Amino acid sequence: MRPIIYQPHPALSGFISHIMVMEATFRPELDHLVFPFPPTPQHSIHFYPRDPMQTQRVNSIFEQTPDCIVIGPQVTKVNLKMGSNHCIVSVVFHPGGLHRLLKMPMHELFDQAYEATWLLGSGLSEVNYKLREAKQPLEMKTIVDEYFLTKIVASPVAAFDMALKQMVKSDGLLPIELAASLACLSLRQFERKFKETMGYSPKVFSRLIRFSKAYRLKERQPHLSWTVIAHTCGYFDQMHLIRDFKEFTDAVPGTIALEINSVPMGLQAGMKF
């Protein structure tokens, strides 16, 4: 099933890009399916109000995922197993929005998912309960809106945040020097603030944006060749695409294509950036 994308409450729009709700039902005999999920440039908070999710990181076993997790800067692919009655409510932040909410350096969340109650308090338990009781996706969106309206105070969007949005809008092709200029900062100041706000360097963020576009394009149109995808996504050549796939998935594109084709649905094909 394709995800439903909602715009957040207007008072949240400076922090939150959108709220995604996706539900899917799988036959019990498909419980063994493993869905690949490579890193994306998005920072988000995920709620799982139905069957539990299991996650496997590199060189580890599958572990049950908490009902609500915070996803900051990620650079490593994980594998997912979903229950028969799957539902995810994902709050996706604008670049820098999660940092502004949590008021902590994002590199402290680097490449790990954290139980959201550790960072935002026990009030999330009530949100999880309401989401489990909700019957419709719009009702779930409203519940999430109401919670974040108690946590977020609207504030002007700074030049730095606008520069981050332009990096995403350019599909990761905006020169770092130009992004720093848009942020009204020197290159060194921009890089230092970027690591605090996003958890990694501007270069890594740009590569993640470009890689994610390539991966999602393959999920949506598996017949496309990697040469076409590399060209479409702004790679200098196919070798640069292969380098990014090895970096962010620990596999070559051909292996990832087999993983994509082995499952009935792509988890990132319908993502909005």
Phi, psi and omega in degrees: 000138180284148180290155173258126183254125178244145169282142180288171172307141182309325181291345181259354191293341176285339180254313190258129179285309181194168176239125182249134174238126178224130177238144178208143177244128181244144174296143183306327182289353179261010181298341182281348185299137178247120181261123176287143178218092178286167182294152175234164177281002182277144167254138189204170171236124183251134172250140177237087188277354181251230181296148181295152175259146173244140183234140176234122175266174183302133176058037178219177179263167176290136178229147179291134181275139176302163181298334181214128183229152175258127179247110177262221182290117182243140177227006185233138176291143171238160174251143184236143169238133183245150176286176182298325181248087186265140174209135174230134172245112188247124176261111186256124185268150167298155176307125182091347184293321180292323176298318180293328178287310186278336180057047177217153178297130184290340178293344175288344177255014189301122170058030174219151172261138183238141176301126190295329181295335178295328186258332186242357175097171187288348179301338178292338178299320178293322177299314179301319179297315180296321179294322178295327181277342184292146183254334186235149179304320181296324177297320178296317179301317181295320179299316180293316176307310184299322179293311185288339174294338176273350185250336189247131174253122182300139179212157180300146177278123184281165178301325179299315180295324177294323178296321178297318179297323179293327176296320178291316181299329181276005183061033176081011184260358179289125178303140183299322180298321178291321177299318178297320179297318178297329179278358181061040180228157170289164181301317181294317178298319180298314181296321180293313179294325181297315181296322178293321186277324186248339176097351176212182184281161176301325180296315179296319179300315179298318179296320179297319179300313183293316178299315183297322177298318180296316181296314181293327177295321178292322177296318183285324184227074185298343180284343182292139177285157178294332177297314178296317180297317179301316180294316182297326185266006173085017176285144179298320176200177184292332180295324177292324175296315180299320179301315181293322178295320177295323181292316190259349178232352183060031180206160176278159183305323180299320178294319179296323178299321178295321178295317179299318183284349184272353182240154187285348181207147176269132185279343183248353185302324183264009181295145176254136177239000000 
